[in-house]
Amino acid sequence: MKIRNMNEVNIKGQRVLIRCDLNVPIQNGIIQSDARILASLPTIELALRKKAKVIVMSHLGQPKNECYEKKYSLFPIFEYLKKKINYTKVYFSNDYSNIIPIKPGEMLVLENVRFNSGELKNDPVLSKKYSNLCDIFIMDAFGSAHRKQASTYGIGKFVNIACAGLLLISEITMLKKALKNPQRPMVSIVGGSKVSTKFNVLKKLSNISDTLIVGGGIANTFLAIDYNIGKSLHEPEFILKAKKLRDNYKNIVIPIDSRIGKNFSNIEPSIIRLPSNIKKNEEIMDFGDETIKKIVKIISKAKTIIWNGPVGVFEFPNFRKGTEKIAKAIANNSEFSIAGGGDTLSVIDMFCIKNKISYISTGGGAFLEFIEGKKLPAIDMLEKNFSQQILNNIFN
């Protein structure tokens, strides 16, 4: 089914409500990474150039009980946008029921949607209130597209026109490019702590990739099939499922050596061991050198790369090498690469390789669910809205 692109809609002079993903790290009122804001700007600025009355909303963090908490206020993001978009008036409002009237080509930033009662539960009353703010709704928050909430899904039932923003369209296009007809060999790298949260993704990627590389706690669970891995982070209850996956697909690459430590500490020294030699008081926290060499060689020959998650405790200098070498190998590969997930973005920033990745997704959960093959609720909402508009045009 089709979804509408914002370029297919006349938004001039219209009240346009854009659901962005401005969920960025903020410490003491200072934005630590503006990656998601920058990714949202093309849609916002296109709407401003087309002289729409632009209203922006987003979530930030996880405030308790849908109540105001200063540390989760979007006010610092408003201040950032005000400086970035200095060619027009930019306002801020924390009152959804009585918003400031704005002129065409001006912008209003609304307070965190998660301060609104009913947001997380996709409350229809709140969804209707959101729809009353606009003539046209633009969904551009790919990072929240997997959530069935009032501002990402429920609103679509009540607005006349809902369409996709530039970022959402770009995300869908690039992910389809990587998944539908990838250039081969296709290599997928999946790190992170838990097999349980990514098992279906691992299964899907095992099926479509030429090689699937697993790292972090996920790799530890695979290692635990055959070895005693001491106190390493893993999921014992998923060992049997991991074994079935490994036995069914011969393309899964598991570490052949690891960097281990006795304490989970920033200053803990690393020792390289074979998985068969790990002691009870030791834990795996990174790939070993032989594993790194093997994987870098695989990546160098790849034509398509999908990357989600670090392969070790990259925050600790002594357990960073695996993630660093793999990240730089992906960056040095001139073919198509796509990366996604919060920790993945942190790695990209840490090693300054942003310009060497073909496409960096703003999604974490949405990125994984799209790869898994699930239809994201936001896309479902846009398809239904478009179909309803066709029916309305036929019968009116």
Coordinates of C-alpha atoms in Angstrom, one line a residue:
M1 CA 0.0 0.0 0.0
K2 CA 1.0 3.6 -0.6
I3 CA 1.9 6.3 1.8
R4 CA 1.9 10.0 1.0
N5 CA 5.1 12.0 0.8
M6 CA 5.0 15.6 2.1
N7 CA 6.1 16.8 -1.4
E8 CA 2.7 15.5 -2.8
V9 CA 0.7 17.8 -0.5
N10 CA 0.1 21.5 -0.8
I11 CA 1.1 22.8 2.6
K12 CA 1.3 26.5 1.9
G13 CA -0.5 28.6 4.5
Q14 CA -1.6 25.4 6.3
R15 CA -1.1 24.4 9.9
V16 CA 1.4 21.6 9.6
L17 CA 2.1 19.5 12.7
I18 CA 5.4 17.6 12.3
R19 CA 6.1 14.7 14.7
C20 CA 9.9 14.6 14.9
D21 CA 12.3 12.5 16.9
L22 CA 14.3 15.0 18.9
N23 CA 15.1 12.5 21.6
V24 CA 18.7 13.6 22.1
P25 CA 21.0 13.2 25.1
I26 CA 21.0 16.3 27.3
Q27 CA 23.1 16.9 30.4
N28 CA 22.6 20.0 32.6
G29 CA 20.6 21.6 29.8
I30 CA 23.3 21.1 27.2
I31 CA 22.7 18.9 24.2
Q32 CA 25.4 16.2 23.9
S33 CA 24.6 15.0 20.4
D34 CA 22.6 16.9 17.8
A35 CA 22.5 14.0 15.3
R36 CA 18.7 13.5 15.5
I37 CA 18.0 17.2 15.4
L38 CA 20.1 17.6 12.3
A39 CA 18.3 14.6 10.6
S40 CA 15.0 16.3 11.3
L41 CA 15.9 19.7 9.9
P42 CA 15.4 19.1 6.2
T43 CA 11.7 18.3 6.8
I44 CA 11.2 21.3 9.1
E45 CA 13.0 23.7 6.8
L46 CA 11.2 22.5 3.7
A47 CA 7.9 23.2 5.4
L48 CA 9.1 26.6 6.4
R49 CA 10.2 27.4 2.8
K50 CA 6.8 26.4 1.6
K51 CA 5.3 28.9 4.0
A52 CA 3.5 26.5 6.2
K53 CA 2.6 27.3 9.7
V54 CA 5.0 24.8 11.3
I55 CA 4.3 23.1 14.6
V56 CA 6.9 20.7 15.9
M57 CA 6.4 18.0 18.5
S58 CA 8.6 15.2 19.9
H59 CA 9.2 13.1 23.0
L60 CA 12.3 13.2 25.1
G61 CA 13.3 10.5 27.6
Q62 CA 11.0 8.7 29.8
P63 CA 9.3 11.0 32.4
K64 CA 7.5 9.2 35.2
N65 CA 3.7 9.1 35.2
E66 CA 3.4 11.5 32.3
C67 CA 4.3 14.4 34.6
Y68 CA 6.6 17.4 33.9
E69 CA 10.2 16.9 34.8
K70 CA 12.6 19.7 33.9
K71 CA 15.4 17.4 32.7
Y72 CA 13.0 16.1 30.0
S73 CA 11.8 19.5 28.8
L74 CA 12.2 20.3 25.1
F75 CA 13.1 23.9 26.0
P76 CA 16.9 23.3 25.3
I77 CA 16.0 21.9 21.9
F78 CA 13.8 24.9 21.2
E79 CA 16.8 27.1 22.0
Y80 CA 19.0 25.1 19.7
L81 CA 16.4 25.3 16.9
K82 CA 15.9 29.0 17.4
K83 CA 19.6 29.6 16.8
K84 CA 19.8 27.2 13.9
I85 CA 16.6 28.5 12.2
N86 CA 17.5 32.2 12.7
Y87 CA 15.8 33.5 9.6
T88 CA 12.3 33.3 11.0
K89 CA 10.4 33.5 14.3
V90 CA 10.5 30.4 16.5
Y91 CA 8.2 30.1 19.5
F92 CA 7.8 27.6 22.4
S93 CA 4.7 26.5 24.1
N94 CA 4.0 24.1 27.0
D95 CA 0.2 24.4 26.6
Y96 CA -1.3 22.1 24.0
S97 CA -4.8 23.4 24.6
N98 CA -4.0 27.0 23.9
I99 CA -1.1 27.3 21.5
I100 CA 0.4 30.5 20.2
P101 CA -1.0 31.5 16.8
I102 CA 1.8 31.7 14.2
K103 CA 2.1 33.1 10.7
P104 CA 3.1 31.2 7.5
G105 CA 6.8 30.5 7.5
E106 CA 7.0 30.7 11.3
M107 CA 7.5 27.8 13.7
L108 CA 6.2 26.7 17.1
V109 CA 8.0 24.0 19.2
L110 CA 5.7 22.2 21.6
E111 CA 6.7 20.7 25.0
N112 CA 7.5 17.0 25.4
V113 CA 4.5 14.9 24.3
R114 CA 5.3 12.4 27.1
F115 CA 4.1 15.0 29.6
N116 CA 0.6 14.6 28.2
S117 CA -1.7 12.2 29.9
G118 CA -2.6 9.4 27.5
E119 CA 0.3 9.7 25.1
L120 CA 1.9 6.3 25.8
K121 CA -1.5 4.5 25.8
N122 CA -2.5 6.0 22.5
D123 CA -5.5 7.6 24.1
P124 CA -8.1 8.6 21.4
V125 CA -9.1 11.8 23.3
L126 CA -5.5 13.0 23.2
S127 CA -5.1 11.9 19.6
K128 CA -8.1 14.0 18.7
K129 CA -6.6 17.0 20.5
Y130 CA -3.4 16.7 18.5
S131 CA -5.4 16.5 15.3
N132 CA -7.2 19.7 16.2
L133 CA -3.9 21.6 16.2
C134 CA -3.3 21.1 12.4
D135 CA -4.6 20.9 8.9
I136 CA -1.9 18.4 7.9
F137 CA 0.1 15.9 10.0
I138 CA 3.6 15.0 8.9
M139 CA 5.1 11.9 10.5
D140 CA 8.9 12.1 10.4
A141 CA 10.0 10.4 13.6
F142 CA 11.4 7.1 12.3
G143 CA 12.9 6.4 15.7
S144 CA 9.4 6.3 17.2
A145 CA 7.7 4.7 14.2
H146 CA 7.5 1.3 16.0
R147 CA 5.4 2.8 18.8
K148 CA 1.6 2.8 18.8
Q149 CA 1.2 6.1 20.7
A150 CA -1.1 9.1 20.4
S151 CA 1.5 11.3 18.6
T152 CA 2.8 8.6 16.3
Y153 CA -0.2 6.6 15.5
G154 CA -3.5 7.6 17.1
I155 CA -3.5 11.1 15.5
G156 CA -3.7 9.5 12.1
K157 CA -7.3 8.4 12.7
F158 CA -8.5 11.9 13.2
V159 CA -6.5 14.1 10.8
N160 CA -7.7 14.6 7.2
I161 CA -4.3 14.4 5.7
A162 CA -1.3 12.5 7.2
C163 CA 1.9 12.1 5.2
A164 CA 5.6 11.1 5.6
G165 CA 8.4 13.6 6.0
L166 CA 11.7 13.5 4.2
L167 CA 13.5 11.6 6.9
L168 CA 10.9 8.9 7.2
I169 CA 10.9 8.4 3.4
S170 CA 14.7 8.3 3.4
E171 CA 14.9 5.7 6.2
I172 CA 12.4 3.4 4.4
T173 CA 14.1 3.8 1.1
M174 CA 17.6 3.0 2.4
L175 CA 16.5 0.0 4.5
K176 CA 14.7 -1.5 1.6
K177 CA 17.8 -1.0 -0.5
A178 CA 19.8 -3.0 2.1
L179 CA 17.2 -5.7 2.5
K180 CA 15.3 -6.3 -0.7
N181 CA 18.0 -6.6 -3.4
P182 CA 21.4 -6.2 -1.7
Q183 CA 24.7 -6.3 -3.6
R184 CA 26.6 -9.4 -2.5
P185 CA 28.3 -10.5 -0.4
M186 CA 26.1 -9.0 2.3
V187 CA 27.5 -8.9 5.8
S188 CA 25.5 -8.1 8.9
I189 CA 27.0 -7.2 12.3
V190 CA 24.8 -7.4 15.4
G191 CA 26.2 -6.5 18.8
G192 CA 24.5 -5.7 22.1
S193 CA 23.9 -7.4 25.4
K194 CA 20.8 -9.6 24.8
V195 CA 20.0 -12.3 22.3
S196 CA 16.4 -12.2 23.6
T197 CA 15.7 -8.7 22.3
K198 CA 17.3 -9.4 18.9
F199 CA 16.6 -13.0 18.3
N200 CA 14.1 -12.5 15.5
V201 CA 16.4 -10.0 13.8
L202 CA 19.3 -12.5 14.1
K203 CA 17.1 -15.1 12.5
K204 CA 16.1 -12.8 9.6
L205 CA 19.6 -11.6 9.0
S206 CA 20.9 -15.2 9.1
N207 CA 18.5 -16.0 6.4
I208 CA 19.3 -13.1 4.0
S209 CA 23.0 -12.4 4.8
D210 CA 26.0 -14.1 3.4
T211 CA 27.7 -13.6 6.8
L212 CA 26.3 -12.7 10.2
I213 CA 28.8 -11.5 12.8
V214 CA 27.6 -11.5 16.4
G215 CA 29.3 -9.5 19.2
G216 CA 28.8 -8.4 22.8
G217 CA 26.6 -10.4 25.2
I218 CA 24.9 -11.9 22.1
A219 CA 28.1 -13.5 21.1
N220 CA 28.6 -14.7 24.7
T221 CA 25.4 -16.6 24.6
F222 CA 26.5 -18.4 21.4
L223 CA 29.9 -19.2 23.0
A224 CA 28.1 -20.6 26.1
I225 CA 26.7 -23.4 23.8
D226 CA 30.1 -25.1 23.9
Y227 CA 32.2 -23.4 26.6
N228 CA 32.1 -22.3 30.2
I229 CA 32.4 -18.5 29.9
G230 CA 32.9 -17.6 33.5
K231 CA 30.9 -14.6 34.7
S232 CA 30.4 -13.2 31.2
L233 CA 27.2 -11.4 30.4
H234 CA 24.9 -13.9 28.6
E235 CA 21.4 -15.4 28.7
P236 CA 21.4 -19.0 29.8
E237 CA 17.7 -19.4 28.9
F238 CA 18.5 -18.6 25.3
I239 CA 21.4 -21.0 24.8
L240 CA 19.3 -23.7 23.2
K241 CA 17.7 -21.3 20.8
A242 CA 21.1 -19.9 19.9
K243 CA 22.3 -23.4 19.2
K244 CA 19.4 -24.2 16.9
L245 CA 20.1 -20.9 15.0
R246 CA 23.8 -21.7 14.8
D247 CA 23.2 -25.2 13.6
N248 CA 20.6 -24.2 11.0
Y249 CA 22.7 -21.4 9.5
K250 CA 26.4 -22.0 8.9
N251 CA 27.1 -18.3 8.1
I252 CA 27.1 -17.1 11.8
V253 CA 30.6 -15.9 12.9
I254 CA 31.3 -16.3 16.6
P255 CA 34.5 -15.1 18.3
I256 CA 37.4 -17.4 18.3
D257 CA 39.2 -15.5 21.0
S258 CA 38.2 -12.8 23.4
R259 CA 39.5 -9.9 25.6
I260 CA 38.6 -10.7 29.2
G261 CA 38.8 -9.0 32.6
K262 CA 38.0 -9.9 36.2
N263 CA 36.2 -6.7 37.0
F264 CA 33.8 -4.5 35.1
S265 CA 35.8 -1.4 35.4
N266 CA 37.2 1.5 33.2
I267 CA 40.7 0.7 34.4
E268 CA 40.5 -3.1 34.2
P269 CA 43.4 -4.5 32.1
S270 CA 42.5 -6.8 29.3
I271 CA 43.9 -10.3 28.6
I272 CA 43.2 -12.3 25.4
R273 CA 42.0 -15.8 25.9
L274 CA 40.6 -18.7 23.8
P275 CA 37.0 -19.4 24.9
S276 CA 38.1 -22.8 26.2
N277 CA 40.5 -21.1 28.7
I278 CA 38.2 -18.6 30.4
K279 CA 38.2 -18.9 34.1
K280 CA 35.2 -18.7 36.5
N281 CA 36.1 -15.2 37.8
E282 CA 36.6 -13.7 34.3
E283 CA 34.2 -12.1 31.9
I284 CA 34.4 -11.5 28.2
M285 CA 34.2 -7.8 27.3
D286 CA 35.6 -7.6 23.7
F287 CA 36.8 -9.5 20.7
G288 CA 40.4 -10.9 20.7
D289 CA 42.9 -10.0 18.0
E290 CA 42.4 -13.2 15.9
T291 CA 38.7 -12.6 15.8
I292 CA 39.2 -9.0 14.8
K293 CA 41.6 -10.0 11.9
K294 CA 39.0 -12.5 10.7
I295 CA 36.1 -10.1 10.8
V296 CA 38.0 -7.2 9.2
K297 CA 38.9 -9.4 6.3
I298 CA 35.2 -10.4 5.8
I299 CA 34.1 -6.7 6.0
S300 CA 36.7 -5.7 3.4
K301 CA 35.1 -7.9 0.8
A302 CA 31.4 -6.9 1.6
K303 CA 29.3 -5.1 -1.0
T304 CA 26.4 -4.5 1.5
I305 CA 26.9 -4.0 5.3
I306 CA 24.2 -3.7 8.0
W307 CA 25.5 -2.7 11.4
N308 CA 23.7 -2.6 14.7
G309 CA 25.5 -2.4 18.0
P310 CA 29.1 -2.4 19.4
V311 CA 30.8 -5.8 19.8
G312 CA 32.3 -5.0 23.2
V313 CA 32.4 -2.6 26.2
F314 CA 33.7 0.2 24.0
E315 CA 33.2 2.8 26.8
F316 CA 36.3 1.2 28.5
P317 CA 39.6 1.9 26.7
N318 CA 41.0 -1.6 27.2
F319 CA 37.9 -3.2 25.7
R320 CA 37.4 -0.9 22.8
K321 CA 39.7 -2.4 20.1
G322 CA 37.1 -4.8 18.6
T323 CA 34.5 -2.2 18.1
E324 CA 37.0 0.4 16.9
K325 CA 38.6 -1.9 14.3
I326 CA 35.3 -3.1 13.0
A327 CA 33.8 0.4 12.8
K328 CA 36.9 1.6 10.9
A329 CA 36.7 -1.4 8.6
I330 CA 33.1 -0.6 7.7
A331 CA 34.2 3.1 7.2
N332 CA 37.0 2.0 4.9
N333 CA 34.7 -0.1 2.8
S334 CA 33.5 2.0 -0.1
E335 CA 30.4 -0.1 -0.8
F336 CA 26.9 0.4 0.7
S337 CA 26.7 0.4 4.5
I338 CA 23.8 1.2 6.8
A339 CA 24.1 1.6 10.6
G340 CA 21.5 2.1 13.2
G341 CA 20.9 2.0 17.0
G342 CA 21.8 4.4 19.8
D343 CA 25.0 2.8 20.8
T344 CA 26.0 2.5 17.2
L345 CA 25.6 6.2 16.7
S346 CA 27.8 6.8 19.8
V347 CA 30.5 4.6 18.3
I348 CA 30.3 6.5 15.0
D349 CA 30.7 9.8 16.8
M350 CA 33.6 8.4 19.0
F351 CA 35.6 7.3 15.9
C352 CA 34.6 10.3 13.7
I353 CA 33.4 8.1 10.8
K354 CA 30.0 9.7 10.2
N355 CA 30.9 10.8 6.6
K356 CA 32.1 7.3 5.7
I357 CA 28.9 5.4 6.4
S358 CA 26.5 5.4 3.5
Y359 CA 23.5 5.8 5.6
I360 CA 23.0 6.3 9.4
S361 CA 19.6 5.4 10.6
T362 CA 18.0 7.5 13.4
G363 CA 16.1 4.4 14.6
G364 CA 16.9 1.9 17.3
G365 CA 13.9 -0.3 17.9
A366 CA 12.3 0.8 14.7
F367 CA 15.5 0.0 12.8
L368 CA 15.5 -3.6 14.2
E369 CA 11.7 -4.1 13.7
F370 CA 11.9 -3.0 10.1
I371 CA 14.8 -5.4 9.5
E372 CA 12.8 -8.2 11.2
G373 CA 10.0 -7.6 8.7
K374 CA 7.4 -6.1 10.9
K375 CA 5.1 -3.4 9.6
L376 CA 5.8 -0.3 11.7
P377 CA 2.6 1.2 13.3
A378 CA 3.4 4.6 11.9
I379 CA 3.7 3.3 8.4
D380 CA 0.4 1.4 8.9
M381 CA -1.2 4.6 10.0
L382 CA 0.0 6.5 7.0
E383 CA -1.2 3.8 4.6
K384 CA -4.7 3.7 6.2
N385 CA -5.0 7.5 6.1
F386 CA -4.1 7.5 2.4
S387 CA -6.6 4.8 1.7
Q388 CA -9.3 6.7 3.6
Q389 CA -8.6 9.8 1.6
I390 CA -9.0 7.9 -1.7
L391 CA -12.4 6.6 -0.4
N392 CA -13.4 10.1 0.6
N393 CA -12.6 11.5 -2.8
I394 CA -14.6 8.7 -4.5
F395 CA -17.8 9.1 -2.4
N396 CA -17.7 12.9 -1.9

